[in-house]
PDB file of C-alpha atoms in Angstrom:
ATOM      1  CA  MET D   1       0.489   0.373   0.194  1.00  0.00           C
ATOM      2  CA  LEU D   2       2.800   2.696   0.408  1.00  0.00           C
ATOM      3  CA  THR D   3       3.811   2.186  -2.636  1.00  0.00           C
ATOM      4  CA  ASP D   4       0.744   3.222  -4.085  1.00  0.00           C
ATOM      5  CA  ILE D   5       0.897   6.501  -2.474  1.00  0.00           C
ATOM      6  CA  GLY D   6       3.641   7.660  -5.011  1.00  0.00           C
ATOM      7  CA  ASP D   7       1.550   6.080  -7.972  1.00  0.00           C
ATOM      8  CA  VAL D   8      -1.589   7.510  -6.981  1.00  0.00           C
ATOM      9  CA  MET D   9       0.826  11.318  -6.583  1.00  0.00           C
ATOM     10  CA  ARG D  10       2.243   9.824 -10.565  1.00  0.00           C
ATOM     11  CA  GLN D  11      -1.364   8.997 -11.760  1.00  0.00           C
ATOM     12  CA  CYS D  12      -2.359  12.979 -10.150  1.00  0.00           C
ATOM     13  CA  TYR D  13       0.372  15.223 -11.838  1.00  0.00           C
ATOM     14  CA  GLU D  14       0.207  12.459 -15.424  1.00  0.00           C
ATOM     15  CA  ARG D  15      -3.442  14.287 -15.221  1.00  0.00           C
ATOM     16  CA  GLY D  16      -3.228  17.520 -14.428  1.00  0.00           C
ATOM     17  CA  TRP D  17      -4.361  18.191 -11.099  1.00  0.00           C
ATOM     18  CA  ILE D  18      -1.064  18.438  -9.339  1.00  0.00           C
ATOM     19  CA  THR D  19       2.585  20.004 -11.055  1.00  0.00           C
ATOM     20  CA  SER D  20       5.421  17.990  -9.845  1.00  0.00           C
ATOM     21  CA  ARG D  21       5.478  19.010  -6.491  1.00  0.00           C
ATOM     22  CA  ASP D  22       2.318  20.323  -5.128  1.00  0.00           C
ATOM     23  CA  GLY D  23      -0.516  17.992  -3.715  1.00  0.00           C
ATOM     24  CA  ASN D  24       0.270  15.801  -0.359  1.00  0.00           C
ATOM     25  CA  LEU D  25      -1.023  11.911   0.749  1.00  0.00           C
ATOM     26  CA  SER D  26      -0.849  10.753   3.957  1.00  0.00           C
ATOM     27  CA  LEU D  27      -1.522   7.094   5.325  1.00  0.00           C
ATOM     28  CA  PHE D  28      -2.504   4.667   8.113  1.00  0.00           C
ATOM     29  CA  LYS D  29      -2.820   1.633   8.857  1.00  0.00           C
ATOM     30  CA  GLU D  30      -5.527   0.055  11.154  1.00  0.00           C
ATOM     31  CA  GLY D  31      -3.320  -1.009  13.940  1.00  0.00           C
ATOM     32  CA  GLY D  32      -0.340   0.497  13.303  1.00  0.00           C
ATOM     33  CA  LYS D  33       1.035   3.430  15.373  1.00  0.00           C
ATOM     34  CA  TYR D  34       3.124   5.035  12.683  1.00  0.00           C
ATOM     35  CA  LEU D  35       1.235   7.601   9.504  1.00  0.00           C
ATOM     36  CA  TYR D  36       3.383   8.147   6.709  1.00  0.00           C
ATOM     37  CA  ILE D  37       3.147  11.022   4.556  1.00  0.00           C
ATOM     38  CA  THR D  38       4.916  13.007   0.767  1.00  0.00           C
ATOM     39  CA  PRO D  39       7.250  15.342   1.878  1.00  0.00           C
ATOM     40  CA  SER D  40       7.186  18.507   1.869  1.00  0.00           C
ATOM     41  CA  GLY D  41       8.961  20.564  -1.288  1.00  0.00           C
ATOM     42  CA  ILE D  42      10.002  16.750  -3.156  1.00  0.00           C
ATOM     43  CA  LYS D  43       8.865  16.222  -6.572  1.00  0.00           C
ATOM     44  CA  LYS D  44       5.673  13.554  -7.343  1.00  0.00           C
ATOM     45  CA  THR D  45       6.125  11.816  -9.788  1.00  0.00           C
ATOM     46  CA  MET D  46       9.566  10.301  -8.309  1.00  0.00           C
ATOM     47  CA  VAL D  47       8.111   9.197  -4.837  1.00  0.00           C
ATOM     48  CA  HIS D  48       8.521   5.870  -3.945  1.00  0.00           C
ATOM     49  CA  PRO D  49       8.316   3.946  -0.064  1.00  0.00           C
ATOM     50  CA  GLU D  50      11.569   4.981   1.284  1.00  0.00           C
ATOM     51  CA  GLN D  51      10.696   9.135   0.218  1.00  0.00           C
ATOM     52  CA  LEU D  52       7.605   8.203   2.423  1.00  0.00           C
ATOM     53  CA  VAL D  53       8.212  10.566   6.513  1.00  0.00           C
ATOM     54  CA  LYS D  54       7.247   8.199   9.166  1.00  0.00           C
ATOM     55  CA  LEU D  55       5.839   9.964  11.618  1.00  0.00           C
ATOM     56  CA  GLU D  56       5.314   7.882  14.897  1.00  0.00           C
ATOM     57  CA  THR D  57       2.290   8.183  17.499  1.00  0.00           C
ATOM     58  CA  ALA D  58       1.109   6.754  21.197  1.00  0.00           C
ATOM     59  CA  MET D  59      -1.468   7.581  22.797  1.00  0.00           C
ATOM     60  CA  ASP D  60      -1.638  10.427  25.611  1.00  0.00           C
ATOM     61  CA  PRO D  61      -2.007   8.668  28.555  1.00  0.00           C
ATOM     62  CA  GLU D  62      -3.915  12.401  29.757  1.00  0.00           C
ATOM     63  CA  THR D  63      -5.641  12.759  27.294  1.00  0.00           C
ATOM     64  CA  LEU D  64      -6.233   9.539  25.605  1.00  0.00           C
ATOM     65  CA  GLN D  65      -5.909  10.540  22.306  1.00  0.00           C
ATOM     66  CA  ARG D  66      -3.492  10.115  20.281  1.00  0.00           C
ATOM     67  CA  ARG D  67      -0.459  12.175  19.554  1.00  0.00           C
ATOM     68  CA  LEU D  68       1.601  12.564  16.412  1.00  0.00           C
ATOM     69  CA  TRP D  69       5.567  13.374  16.694  1.00  0.00           C
ATOM     70  CA  ILE D  70       7.451  14.373  14.386  1.00  0.00           C
ATOM     71  CA  SER D  71      11.791  14.842  15.006  1.00  0.00           C
ATOM     72  CA  ASP D  72      13.990  17.796  13.913  1.00  0.00           C
ATOM     73  CA  HIS D  73      14.896  16.107  10.910  1.00  0.00           C
ATOM     74  CA  GLN D  74      12.010  14.954   9.832  1.00  0.00           C
ATOM     75  CA  LYS D  75      10.057  17.717   6.292  1.00  0.00           C
ATOM     76  CA  PRO D  76       6.807  16.222   6.677  1.00  0.00           C
ATOM     77  CA  SER D  77       3.917  17.617   4.353  1.00  0.00           C
ATOM     78  CA  GLY D  78       2.912  21.077   4.996  1.00  0.00           C
ATOM     79  CA  GLU D  79      -0.646  20.236   4.884  1.00  0.00           C
ATOM     80  CA  ILE D  80       0.178  18.455   7.735  1.00  0.00           C
ATOM     81  CA  LEU D  81      -2.201  19.842  10.396  1.00  0.00           C
ATOM     82  CA  MET D  82      -4.919  18.916   7.370  1.00  0.00           C
ATOM     83  CA  HIS D  83      -4.332  15.288   7.560  1.00  0.00           C
ATOM     84  CA  TRP D  84      -4.181  15.053  11.670  1.00  0.00           C
ATOM     85  CA  ASN D  85      -7.462  16.053  11.799  1.00  0.00           C
ATOM     86  CA  ILE D  86      -8.443  13.682   9.711  1.00  0.00           C
ATOM     87  CA  GLN D  87      -6.893  10.666  10.833  1.00  0.00           C
ATOM     88  CA  CYS D  88      -6.262  11.150  14.725  1.00  0.00           C
ATOM     89  CA  ASN D  89      -8.652   8.677  15.304  1.00  0.00           C
ATOM     90  CA  ALA D  90      -8.743   6.616  12.505  1.00  0.00           C
ATOM     91  CA  PRO D  91     -10.969   3.879  13.088  1.00  0.00           C
ATOM     92  CA  ALA D  92      -9.570   2.121  10.022  1.00  0.00           C
ATOM     93  CA  THR D  93      -6.925   1.517   7.571  1.00  0.00           C
ATOM     94  CA  ARG D  94      -7.942   5.330   5.896  1.00  0.00           C
ATOM     95  CA  ALA D  95      -5.658   7.030   2.885  1.00  0.00           C
ATOM     96  CA  VAL D  96      -5.948  10.985   2.841  1.00  0.00           C
ATOM     97  CA  LEU D  97      -5.050  12.780  -0.703  1.00  0.00           C
ATOM     98  CA  HIS D  98      -4.876  16.608  -0.800  1.00  0.00           C
ATOM     99  CA  VAL D  99      -4.798  17.678  -5.183  1.00  0.00           C
ATOM    100  CA  HIS D 100      -5.442  20.866  -6.620  1.00  0.00           C
ATOM    101  CA  ALA D 101      -8.372  18.941  -9.878  1.00  0.00           C
ATOM    102  CA  THR D 102      -8.650  21.341 -11.967  1.00  0.00           C
ATOM    103  CA  HIS D 103     -11.993  20.556 -12.962  1.00  0.00           C
ATOM    104  CA  ILE D 104     -12.991  21.129  -9.810  1.00  0.00           C
ATOM    105  CA  ILE D 105     -11.103  23.793  -8.120  1.00  0.00           C
ATOM    106  CA  ALA D 106     -13.191  25.642 -11.911  1.00  0.00           C
ATOM    107  CA  ALA D 107     -16.152  25.066 -10.586  1.00  0.00           C
ATOM    108  CA  MET D 108     -15.941  26.623  -7.461  1.00  0.00           C
ATOM    109  CA  TYR D 109     -14.374  29.382  -8.758  1.00  0.00           C
ATOM    110  CA  ARG D 110     -17.339  29.674 -11.686  1.00  0.00           C
ATOM    111  CA  GLY D 111     -19.663  29.893  -8.305  1.00  0.00           C
ATOM    112  CA  PHE D 112     -20.573  25.792  -9.267  1.00  0.00           C
ATOM    113  CA  ASP D 113     -22.275  24.810  -5.077  1.00  0.00           C
ATOM    114  CA  LEU D 114     -20.864  20.844  -5.419  1.00  0.00           C
ATOM    115  CA  GLN D 115     -23.260  19.062  -2.975  1.00  0.00           C
ATOM    116  CA  ARG D 116     -25.612  20.639  -5.275  1.00  0.00           C
ATOM    117  CA  LEU D 117     -24.140  19.827  -8.809  1.00  0.00           C
ATOM    118  CA  CYS D 118     -23.482  16.446  -7.656  1.00  0.00           C
ATOM    119  CA  MET D 119     -27.413  15.431  -6.539  1.00  0.00           C
ATOM    120  CA  ASP D 120     -28.332  15.744 -10.003  1.00  0.00           C
ATOM    121  CA  PHE D 121     -25.836  12.705 -10.619  1.00  0.00           C
ATOM    122  CA  GLY D 122     -26.306   9.235 -10.164  1.00  0.00           C
ATOM    123  CA  GLU D 123     -22.769   8.385 -11.196  1.00  0.00           C
ATOM    124  CA  ILE D 124     -21.544   9.950  -7.898  1.00  0.00           C
ATOM    125  CA  PHE D 125     -23.355  10.240  -5.043  1.00  0.00           C
ATOM    126  CA  ARG D 126     -24.323   5.847  -4.858  1.00  0.00           C
ATOM    127  CA  HIS D 127     -20.124   6.113  -4.466  1.00  0.00           C
ATOM    128  CA  THR D 128     -18.760   9.664  -2.874  1.00  0.00           C
ATOM    129  CA  ARG D 129     -19.827  11.303   0.112  1.00  0.00           C
ATOM    130  CA  VAL D 130     -19.372  14.838  -1.447  1.00  0.00           C
ATOM    131  CA  GLY D 131     -19.746  17.199   1.585  1.00  0.00           C
ATOM    132  CA  PRO D 132     -19.418  21.079   2.097  1.00  0.00           C
ATOM    133  CA  SER D 133     -16.776  23.299   0.417  1.00  0.00           C
ATOM    134  CA  VAL D 134     -14.075  24.949   2.595  1.00  0.00           C
ATOM    135  CA  PRO D 135     -14.648  28.284   2.386  1.00  0.00           C
ATOM    136  CA  VAL D 136     -11.972  31.181   1.566  1.00  0.00           C
ATOM    137  CA  LEU D 137      -8.763  30.549   4.081  1.00  0.00           C
ATOM    138  CA  PRO D 138      -5.356  30.630   4.038  1.00  0.00           C
ATOM    139  CA  ALA D 139      -3.433  27.335   2.993  1.00  0.00           C
ATOM    140  CA  LEU D 140      -1.045  25.638   6.600  1.00  0.00           C
ATOM    141  CA  THR D 141      -3.120  26.646   8.767  1.00  0.00           C
ATOM    142  CA  ARG D 142      -4.526  25.526  11.902  1.00  0.00           C
ATOM    143  CA  GLU D 143      -7.378  27.379  10.371  1.00  0.00           C
ATOM    144  CA  PHE D 144      -7.713  25.659   7.121  1.00  0.00           C
ATOM    145  CA  ALA D 145      -7.455  22.473   8.981  1.00  0.00           C
ATOM    146  CA  ASP D 146      -9.564  22.903  10.918  1.00  0.00           C
ATOM    147  CA  ALA D 147     -12.046  23.891   8.377  1.00  0.00           C
ATOM    148  CA  THR D 148     -11.543  20.931   6.226  1.00  0.00           C
ATOM    149  CA  ALA D 149     -11.916  18.692   8.869  1.00  0.00           C
ATOM    150  CA  ASP D 150     -15.760  20.457   9.686  1.00  0.00           C
ATOM    151  CA  CYS D 151     -16.790  20.080   6.546  1.00  0.00           C
ATOM    152  CA  LEU D 152     -15.554  16.117   6.171  1.00  0.00           C
ATOM    153  CA  GLY D 153     -17.663  16.009   9.386  1.00  0.00           C
ATOM    154  CA  VAL D 154     -14.445  14.496  11.244  1.00  0.00           C
ATOM    155  CA  HIS D 155     -16.748  12.860  14.439  1.00  0.00           C
ATOM    156  CA  PRO D 156     -13.741  11.945  17.710  1.00  0.00           C
ATOM    157  CA  ASP D 157     -14.941   8.352  16.860  1.00  0.00           C
ATOM    158  CA  GLY D 158     -12.644   9.081  13.645  1.00  0.00           C
ATOM    159  CA  SER D 159     -15.779   8.347  11.320  1.00  0.00           C
ATOM    160  CA  LEU D 160     -17.050  10.600   8.653  1.00  0.00           C
ATOM    161  CA  GLU D 161     -19.838  12.175   7.483  1.00  0.00           C
ATOM    162  CA  TYR D 162     -18.398  12.696   4.043  1.00  0.00           C
ATOM    163  CA  ASP D 163     -15.258  11.460   1.459  1.00  0.00           C
ATOM    164  CA  ILE D 164     -14.743  14.390  -0.281  1.00  0.00           C
ATOM    165  CA  VAL D 165     -14.478  18.237  -0.340  1.00  0.00           C
ATOM    166  CA  GLY D 166     -13.935  21.011  -2.624  1.00  0.00           C
ATOM    167  CA  GLN D 167     -11.625  24.178  -0.635  1.00  0.00           C
ATOM    168  CA  THR D 168     -12.315  26.854  -2.179  1.00  0.00           C
ATOM    169  CA  ASN D 169      -9.895  28.878  -4.754  1.00  0.00           C
ATOM    170  CA  HIS D 170      -7.011  26.344  -3.648  1.00  0.00           C
ATOM    171  CA  GLY D 171      -7.900  22.836  -4.655  1.00  0.00           C
ATOM    172  CA  VAL D 172      -9.672  19.693  -3.199  1.00  0.00           C
ATOM    173  CA  CYS D 173      -9.425  16.962  -0.478  1.00  0.00           C
ATOM    174  CA  ALA D 174     -10.160  13.024  -0.423  1.00  0.00           C
ATOM    175  CA  VAL D 175     -10.507  10.289   2.107  1.00  0.00           C
ATOM    176  CA  GLY D 176     -10.599   6.482   1.298  1.00  0.00           C
ATOM    177  CA  THR D 177      -9.498   2.983   2.670  1.00  0.00           C
ATOM    178  CA  ASP D 178      -6.727   3.464   0.965  1.00  0.00           C
ATOM    179  CA  PRO D 179      -4.842   5.466  -2.175  1.00  0.00           C
ATOM    180  CA  TRP D 180      -6.527   4.734  -5.178  1.00  0.00           C
ATOM    181  CA  ALA D 181      -9.803   4.615  -3.347  1.00  0.00           C
ATOM    182  CA  ALA D 182      -9.172   8.356  -1.824  1.00  0.00           C
ATOM    183  CA  TYR D 183      -8.356   8.940  -5.955  1.00  0.00           C
ATOM    184  CA  GLU D 184     -11.059   7.320  -7.224  1.00  0.00           C
ATOM    185  CA  HIS D 185     -13.642  10.440  -5.495  1.00  0.00           C
ATOM    186  CA  ILE D 186     -11.513  12.989  -6.766  1.00  0.00           C
ATOM    187  CA  GLU D 187     -11.428  11.468 -10.753  1.00  0.00           C
ATOM    188  CA  ARG D 188     -16.103  11.103  -9.969  1.00  0.00           C
ATOM    189  CA  LEU D 189     -16.373  15.038  -8.587  1.00  0.00           C
ATOM    190  CA  ASN D 190     -13.785  16.150 -11.523  1.00  0.00           C
ATOM    191  CA  HIS D 191     -15.600  13.681 -13.878  1.00  0.00           C
ATOM    192  CA  ILE D 192     -18.927  15.213 -13.197  1.00  0.00           C
ATOM    193  CA  CYS D 193     -17.771  19.227 -13.040  1.00  0.00           C
ATOM    194  CA  GLU D 194     -16.148  18.568 -16.202  1.00  0.00           C
ATOM    195  CA  ILE D 195     -19.364  17.242 -17.848  1.00  0.00           C
ATOM    196  CA  VAL D 196     -20.978  20.919 -16.124  1.00  0.00           C
ATOM    197  CA  LEU D 197     -18.920  23.390 -17.304  1.00  0.00           C
ATOM    198  CA  LYS D 198     -18.733  22.159 -21.041  1.00  0.00           C
ATOM    199  CA  SER D 199     -22.200  21.875 -21.115  1.00  0.00           C
ATOM    200  CA  GLY D 200     -22.251  25.880 -20.011  1.00  0.00           C
ATOM    201  CA  ILE D 201     -24.704  26.234 -17.679  1.00  0.00           C
ATOM    202  CA  SER D 202     -24.867  28.394 -15.306  1.00  0.00           C
ATOM    203  CA  PRO D 203     -24.758  27.846 -11.901  1.00  0.00           C
ATOM    204  CA  GLU D 204     -27.839  29.810 -10.477  1.00  0.00           C
ATOM    205  CA  VAL D 205     -29.308  26.986 -12.904  1.00  0.00           C
ATOM    206  CA  GLY D 206     -29.968  23.066 -11.658  1.00  0.00           C
ATOM    207  CA  VAL D 207     -28.773  20.469 -14.268  1.00  0.00           C
ATOM    208  CA  LEU D 208     -31.826  18.350 -15.031  1.00  0.00           C
ATOM    209  CA  GLU D 209     -34.069  22.490 -14.815  1.00  0.00           C
ATOM    210  CA  ALA D 210     -31.422  23.188 -17.583  1.00  0.00           C
ATOM    211  CA  MET D 211     -31.471  19.972 -19.265  1.00  0.00           C
ATOM    212  CA  ALA D 212     -35.281  20.344 -19.248  1.00  0.00           C
ATOM    213  CA  ARG D 213     -35.509  23.512 -20.491  1.00  0.00           C
TER     214      ARG D 213
END
């Protein structure tokens, strides 16, 4: 599964969802004690298991919360706060993928509500739960990380209400049982956004309403 991290990042690059040093992906395995995450600044086309940052986690006896330990020499992705917010109480193996999928971002710039948009497409809402979009916030900040977790509906027990959320004017974050599952959530949403953008319909008009005209 660690090999899949590099494979997914290369696929994201080939699809134009990231430039060579953009995007990040983390993996926490059920029953494990380590969070694996892509390193900061590395070319994602060259990510292999040995390049991943392996961060130790441990249960805090006082708070009974899982904590993350980052040593001075480790350089995880700058979005580590966002990843840990989603991963810290994961009840099972979980992958978190953040990229800048072109058509998803374009649809948000255009003014589309991603949740509303997807209700018209059975091929996505049957398989992918789309949450409310994260408002415009500075990347790499605690505020951005907290807002992303809130929009995904992260509960104290680690369960999630949604699989994917757009991050307005920035990107998209998806969660899956493995790296490829997270990728597929983005692929589905990006495909629907591409269809809608090419149709030329207005954000104020639903897809089914436009077809009925």
